């Protein structure tokens, strides 16, 4: 597909996959018996990557489904219209822990357990987890 080649050019071959195993995996979550594989899984590593992919897909009417860890139970991360599954798993950096104001700035793919450990190391606690 022409648009897959364009995405590869935009963000690099190493940041996307069309492997049948990967597509099958990203076509499901913990919802029983549902599988809607995308045509490509994109693994952006920066805000610029996300912006480039979203802009391109918007300009070409390609559906995008954002995906976190894929642990959902209601199918919210399933790409039911195909297109692009936009994984945030590589956007996993803790940018700042502001101990004075009890604020944390993170990227969207940070795992709660990683955040819990990072604030614990500073003598703090992230109260929304466990919820």
XYZ file of N, CA, C and O in Angstrom:
524
model
N 0.832 -1.191 0.000
C 0.000 0.000 0.000
C 0.872 1.248 0.000
O 1.849 1.317 0.736
N 0.477 2.181 -0.786
C 1.242 3.417 -0.944
C 1.359 4.187 0.373
O 2.408 4.731 0.690
N 0.287 4.200 1.157
C 0.319 4.977 2.398
C 1.240 4.359 3.446
O 1.798 5.069 4.273
N 1.446 3.042 3.412
C 2.393 2.418 4.347
C 3.818 2.872 4.044
O 4.587 3.166 4.956
N 4.151 2.949 2.787
C 5.478 3.430 2.389
C 5.668 4.875 2.820
O 6.753 5.265 3.276
N 4.613 5.671 2.726
C 4.694 7.071 3.150
C 4.918 7.171 4.660
O 5.719 7.990 5.119
N 4.249 6.317 5.432
C 4.466 6.323 6.888
C 5.889 5.897 7.233
O 6.518 6.469 8.124
N 6.396 4.893 6.527
C 7.784 4.459 6.740
C 8.750 5.611 6.507
O 9.702 5.799 7.258
N 8.499 6.378 5.464
C 9.348 7.527 5.153
C 9.265 8.593 6.243
O 10.261 9.226 6.585
N 8.056 8.786 6.776
C 7.842 9.816 7.794
C 8.573 9.520 9.098
O 9.184 10.411 9.680
N 8.467 8.284 9.584
C 8.992 8.007 10.924
C 10.061 6.922 10.970
O 10.667 6.703 12.015
N 10.283 6.216 9.868
C 11.314 5.183 9.844
C 10.740 3.782 9.954
O 9.786 3.550 10.682
N 11.353 2.865 9.258
C 10.900 1.473 9.205
C 10.900 0.806 10.569
O 10.042 -0.026 10.854
N 11.860 1.168 11.419
C 11.979 0.539 12.738
C 10.864 0.943 13.696
O 10.723 0.366 14.767
N 10.044 1.911 13.306
C 8.974 2.385 14.179
C 7.589 1.927 13.726
O 6.580 2.465 14.168
N 7.550 0.917 12.855
C 6.248 0.360 12.482
C 6.386 -1.107 12.141
O 7.480 -1.608 11.883
N 5.261 -1.820 12.173
C 5.277 -3.243 11.861
C 4.019 -3.643 11.102
O 2.923 -3.173 11.416
N 4.225 -4.524 10.133
C 3.115 -5.141 9.424
C 3.189 -6.662 9.562
O 2.517 -7.394 8.838
N 3.995 -7.123 10.499
C 4.118 -8.556 10.770
C 2.755 -9.118 11.180
O 2.050 -8.531 12.000
N 2.388 -10.259 10.631
C 1.074 -10.840 10.945
C 0.919 -11.133 12.433
O -0.170 -10.961 12.988
N 1.986 -11.546 13.107
C 1.918 -11.799 14.554
C 1.647 -10.512 15.327
O 0.832 -10.490 16.247
N 2.335 -9.448 14.941
C 2.148 -8.150 15.617
C 0.736 -7.626 15.346
O 0.049 -7.179 16.263
N 0.286 -7.697 14.101
C -1.057 -7.213 13.764
C -2.122 -7.978 14.546
O -3.071 -7.382 15.061
N -1.982 -9.287 14.652
C -2.942 -10.093 15.406
C -2.947 -9.706 16.876
O -4.004 -9.564 17.499
N -1.750 -9.486 17.420
C -1.641 -9.102 18.830
C -2.299 -7.749 19.104
O -3.002 -7.579 20.092
N -2.082 -6.787 18.219
C -2.637 -5.454 18.409
C -4.095 -5.361 17.964
O -4.727 -4.331 18.135
N -4.622 -6.448 17.438
C -6.029 -6.497 17.068
C -6.911 -6.985 18.195
O -8.124 -7.096 18.044
N -6.299 -7.284 19.343
C -7.081 -7.765 20.485
C -6.553 -7.153 21.774
O -5.459 -6.602 21.820
N -7.383 -7.235 22.799
C -6.959 -6.851 24.151
C -7.497 -7.944 25.075
O -7.620 -9.081 24.660
N -7.851 -7.623 26.294
C -8.353 -8.645 27.212
C -9.861 -8.852 27.076
O -10.452 -9.582 27.863
N -10.472 -8.239 26.071
C -11.874 -8.480 25.786
C -11.981 -9.859 25.147
O -11.206 -10.193 24.252
N -12.925 -10.652 25.580
C -13.046 -12.012 25.063
C -13.438 -12.047 23.591
O -14.327 -11.338 23.154
N -12.766 -12.909 22.851
C -13.149 -13.301 21.489
C -13.293 -12.174 20.481
O -14.042 -12.325 19.515
N -12.628 -11.063 20.645
C -12.668 -9.999 19.649
C -11.277 -9.837 19.056
O -10.285 -9.811 19.791
N -11.204 -9.723 17.732
C -9.934 -9.463 17.080
C -10.183 -8.664 15.814
O -10.893 -9.104 14.924
N -9.639 -7.464 15.794
C -9.742 -6.557 14.659
C -8.338 -6.059 14.326
O -7.938 -4.988 14.783
N -7.559 -6.828 13.581
C -6.180 -6.410 13.314
C -6.105 -5.136 12.473
O -6.894 -4.957 11.547
N -5.163 -4.266 12.814
C -4.926 -3.076 11.992
C -4.131 -3.475 10.751
O -3.699 -4.631 10.621
N -3.905 -2.531 9.879
C -3.059 -2.790 8.710
C -1.595 -2.525 9.032
O -0.696 -3.057 8.387
N -1.364 -1.711 10.056
C -0.001 -1.415 10.503
C -0.059 -0.998 11.969
O -1.046 -0.407 12.417
N 0.995 -1.342 12.706
C 1.162 -0.854 14.075
C 2.331 0.119 14.047
O 3.403 -0.190 13.519
N 2.093 1.306 14.582
C 3.110 2.352 14.617
C 3.570 2.520 16.061
O 2.751 2.545 16.975
N 4.884 2.632 16.250
C 5.498 2.775 17.569
C 6.239 4.099 17.655
O 7.476 4.131 17.593
N 5.533 5.219 17.780
C 6.219 6.510 17.836
C 7.101 6.601 19.081
O 6.812 5.993 20.108
N 8.177 7.380 18.949
C 9.103 7.569 20.063
C 9.176 9.020 20.519
O 9.950 9.347 21.408
N 8.363 9.878 19.881
C 8.378 11.299 20.246
C 7.048 11.939 19.870
O 6.273 11.373 19.091
N 6.838 13.120 20.392
C 5.653 13.902 20.039
C 5.665 14.204 18.545
O 4.617 14.179 17.883
N 6.842 14.437 17.999
C 6.963 14.724 16.573
C 6.524 13.523 15.724
O 5.849 13.699 14.693
N 6.884 12.315 16.161
C 6.440 11.109 15.458
C 4.912 11.013 15.470
O 4.284 10.752 14.445
N 4.327 11.206 16.640
C 2.866 11.132 16.772
C 2.216 12.161 15.865
O 1.282 11.856 15.118
N 2.710 13.379 15.919
C 2.151 14.459 15.109
C 2.225 14.140 13.620
O 1.251 14.343 12.879
N 3.353 13.623 13.172
C 3.526 13.302 11.751
C 2.545 12.213 11.310
O 1.909 12.327 10.256
N 2.400 11.177 12.129
C 1.495 10.072 11.786
C 0.048 10.545 11.785
O -0.704 10.285 10.843
N -0.342 11.259 12.831
C -1.730 11.730 12.922
C -2.051 12.686 11.774
O -3.111 12.577 11.146
N -1.138 13.579 11.476
C -1.368 14.529 10.384
C -1.518 13.796 9.055
O -2.457 14.057 8.282
N -0.618 12.866 8.772
C -0.690 12.124 7.516
C -2.003 11.346 7.425
O -2.689 11.379 6.394
N -2.350 10.633 8.496
C -3.576 9.828 8.477
C -4.816 10.705 8.339
O -5.750 10.354 7.616
N -4.811 11.848 8.983
C -5.952 12.761 8.878
C -6.091 13.272 7.446
O -7.190 13.305 6.898
N -4.990 13.615 6.826
C -5.011 14.134 5.456
C -5.463 13.080 4.443
O -5.984 13.422 3.382
N -5.288 11.792 4.780
C -5.620 10.715 3.850
C -6.779 9.843 4.337
O -6.993 8.745 3.813
N -7.505 10.319 5.346
C -8.686 9.610 5.885
C -8.384 8.162 6.275
O -9.158 7.244 5.992
N -7.249 7.969 6.933
C -6.853 6.640 7.412
C -7.209 6.572 8.892
O -6.772 7.421 9.673
N -7.995 5.573 9.305
C -8.366 5.471 10.720
C -7.159 5.206 11.617
O -6.260 4.449 11.241
N -7.165 5.841 12.791
C -6.116 5.648 13.795
C -6.783 5.234 15.098
O -7.762 5.847 15.516
N -6.237 4.214 15.728
C -6.719 3.804 17.045
C -5.540 3.849 18.008
O -4.580 3.097 17.850
N -5.582 4.747 19.006
C -4.489 4.788 19.981
C -4.541 3.555 20.883
O -5.612 3.015 21.141
N -3.370 3.145 21.350
C -3.304 1.953 22.190
C -2.265 2.137 23.281
O -1.132 2.522 23.015
N -2.687 1.825 24.503
C -1.767 1.817 25.637
C -1.184 0.422 25.779
O -0.632 -0.153 24.848
N -1.364 -0.160 26.950
C -0.791 -1.476 27.229
C -1.640 -2.623 26.686
O -1.220 -3.773 26.719
N -2.852 -2.340 26.223
C -3.710 -3.391 25.689
C -4.336 -4.255 26.759
O -4.695 -5.402 26.513
N -4.473 -3.711 27.966
C -5.043 -4.487 29.072
C -6.533 -4.221 29.269
O -7.125 -4.720 30.211
N -7.129 -3.452 28.367
C -8.538 -3.105 28.505
C -9.461 -4.309 28.421
O -9.129 -5.345 27.857
N -10.646 -4.142 28.979
C -11.646 -5.206 29.002
C -12.890 -4.843 28.206
O -13.888 -5.556 28.258
N -12.850 -3.731 27.479
C -14.045 -3.291 26.761
C -13.795 -3.023 25.277
O -14.643 -2.480 24.597
N -12.633 -3.374 24.766
C -12.347 -3.228 23.343
C -12.008 -1.823 22.891
O -11.968 -1.557 21.694
N -11.749 -0.919 23.815
C -11.486 0.472 23.462
C -10.254 0.698 22.612
O -10.171 1.685 21.895
N -9.292 -0.219 22.654
C -8.064 -0.030 21.867
C -8.051 -0.876 20.598
O -7.023 -1.001 19.943
N -9.201 -1.449 20.245
C -9.247 -2.312 19.068
C -9.539 -1.503 17.808
O -10.511 -0.755 17.754
N -8.709 -1.658 16.779
C -8.884 -0.910 15.532
C -9.983 -1.522 14.655
O -9.702 -2.146 13.639
N -11.228 -1.329 15.050
C -12.343 -2.000 14.371
C -12.493 -1.569 12.909
O -13.123 -2.262 12.128
N -11.901 -0.436 12.543
C -11.960 0.018 11.153
C -10.631 -0.211 10.423
O -10.409 0.350 9.354
N -9.745 -1.015 11.014
C -8.438 -1.255 10.395
C -7.543 -0.045 10.532
O -7.551 0.633 11.555
N -6.762 0.239 9.528
C -5.885 1.408 9.549
C -4.693 1.235 10.451
O -4.022 0.204 10.436
N -4.454 2.253 11.272
C -3.250 2.341 12.096
C -3.582 2.110 13.567
O -4.486 2.738 14.109
N -2.836 1.223 14.199
C -2.852 1.101 15.652
C -1.636 1.883 16.128
O -0.497 1.556 15.792
N -1.877 2.954 16.873
C -0.805 3.843 17.317
C -0.466 3.495 18.768
O -1.178 3.866 19.686
N 0.601 2.738 18.931
C 1.019 2.286 20.252
C 1.828 3.371 20.958
O 2.705 3.984 20.357
N 1.543 3.568 22.240
C 2.314 4.553 23.009
C 3.365 3.888 23.901
O 3.986 4.546 24.728
N 3.613 2.591 23.691
C 4.512 1.876 24.591
C 5.950 2.404 24.600
O 6.648 2.264 25.599
N 6.407 3.029 23.536
C 7.759 3.599 23.530
C 7.788 5.026 24.081
O 8.864 5.590 24.271
N 6.618 5.584 24.313
C 6.525 6.920 24.932
C 6.408 6.698 26.442
O 5.393 6.980 27.058
N 7.476 6.193 27.027
C 7.413 5.690 28.401
C 8.372 6.388 29.369
O 8.784 5.807 30.358
N 8.688 7.620 29.064
C 9.650 8.332 29.916
C 8.953 9.146 31.010
O 7.918 9.770 30.766
N 9.548 9.107 32.177
C 9.139 9.996 33.264
C 9.982 11.249 33.076
O 11.208 11.208 33.200
N 9.333 12.338 32.751
C 10.047 13.558 32.380
C 10.508 14.335 33.611
O 11.638 14.803 33.668
N 9.629 14.448 34.586
C 10.001 15.212 35.791
C 9.174 14.753 36.978
O 7.978 14.509 36.854
N 9.826 14.651 38.119
C 9.134 14.452 39.391
C 9.413 15.701 40.219
O 10.549 15.927 40.654
N 8.402 16.521 40.366
C 8.499 17.772 41.121
C 8.106 17.468 42.565
O 6.931 17.460 42.925
N 9.119 17.195 43.380
C 8.880 16.788 44.766
C 8.253 17.899 45.601
O 7.465 17.632 46.498
N 8.602 19.135 45.313
C 8.091 20.265 46.091
C 6.590 20.469 45.889
O 5.861 20.747 46.838
N 6.124 20.323 44.641
C 4.712 20.557 44.337
C 3.912 19.267 44.167
O 2.733 19.311 43.818
N 4.562 18.118 44.404
C 3.907 16.816 44.278
C 3.249 16.638 42.912
O 2.097 16.230 42.802
N 4.008 16.945 41.880
C 3.519 16.790 40.515
C 4.513 15.957 39.713
O 5.726 16.043 39.922
N 3.976 15.188 38.791
C 4.814 14.357 37.939
C 4.417 14.611 36.489
O 3.236 14.677 36.173
N 5.405 14.753 35.628
C 5.164 14.884 34.191
C 5.696 13.628 33.529
O 6.877 13.286 33.689
N 4.808 12.930 32.817
C 5.176 11.671 32.169
C 4.673 11.653 30.736
O 3.782 12.416 30.365
N 5.255 10.750 29.942
C 4.713 10.492 28.620
C 3.564 9.501 28.767
O 3.421 8.820 29.795
N 2.766 9.387 27.728
C 1.523 8.620 27.816
C 1.700 7.116 27.969
O 0.776 6.425 28.387
N 2.872 6.577 27.690
C 3.070 5.137 27.794
C 3.710 4.669 29.089
O 4.049 3.495 29.218
N 3.844 5.552 30.070
C 4.452 5.159 31.347
C 3.526 4.179 32.065
O 2.324 4.424 32.214
N 4.090 3.077 32.508
C 3.348 2.055 33.246
C 3.215 2.504 34.700
O 4.182 3.015 35.290
N 2.022 2.316 35.269
C 1.786 2.728 36.653
C 2.833 2.179 37.620
O 3.292 2.887 38.512
N 3.201 0.913 37.455
C 4.184 0.306 38.350
C 5.530 1.035 38.285
O 6.186 1.235 39.308
N 5.937 1.455 37.093
C 7.197 2.196 36.941
C 7.110 3.544 37.640
O 8.066 3.980 38.293
N 5.967 4.204 37.488
C 5.775 5.492 38.159
C 5.759 5.312 39.671
O 6.383 6.088 40.396
N 5.058 4.282 40.151
C 5.025 4.003 41.591
C 6.442 3.852 42.148
O 6.768 4.414 43.186
N 7.273 3.093 41.449
C 8.644 2.856 41.923
C 9.465 4.139 41.895
O 10.213 4.422 42.827
N 9.319 4.931 40.846
C 10.094 6.167 40.721
C 9.760 7.149 41.838
O 10.663 7.776 42.405
N 8.473 7.300 42.161
C 8.123 8.234 43.241
C 8.457 7.636 44.604
O 8.844 8.364 45.524
N 8.359 6.326 44.729
C 8.722 5.658 45.989
C 10.198 5.889 46.295
O 10.574 6.112 47.451
N 11.031 5.849 45.256
C 12.469 6.080 45.428
C 12.743 7.472 45.986
O 13.812 7.721 46.542
N 11.788 8.383 45.835
C 11.928 9.745 46.357
C 11.125 9.944 47.638
O 10.923 11.066 48.093
N 10.614 8.840 48.210
C 9.861 8.913 49.452
C 8.424 9.389 49.252
O 7.787 9.855 50.204
N 7.895 9.271 48.048
C 6.543 9.722 47.739
C 5.663 8.534 47.371
O 6.131 7.399 47.268
N 4.369 8.810 47.178
C 3.408 7.776 46.801
C 2.464 8.322 45.757
O 2.008 9.465 45.864
N 2.184 7.527 44.746
C 1.232 7.926 43.673
C -0.152 7.391 44.073
O -0.432 6.206 43.894
N -1.009 8.237 44.629
C -2.255 7.755 45.231
C -3.305 7.170 44.283
O -4.058 6.309 44.729
N -3.405 7.554 42.996
C -4.466 6.940 42.176
C -4.252 5.453 41.887
O -5.135 4.798 41.373
N -3.084 4.923 42.188
C -2.825 3.526 41.911
C -2.274 2.871 43.155
O -1.265 3.320 43.700
N -2.872 1.856 43.715
C -3.999 1.140 43.145
C -5.314 1.894 43.349
O -5.543 2.485 44.396
N -6.129 1.850 42.317
C -7.411 2.566 42.371
C -8.491 1.688 42.948
O -8.459 0.497 42.882
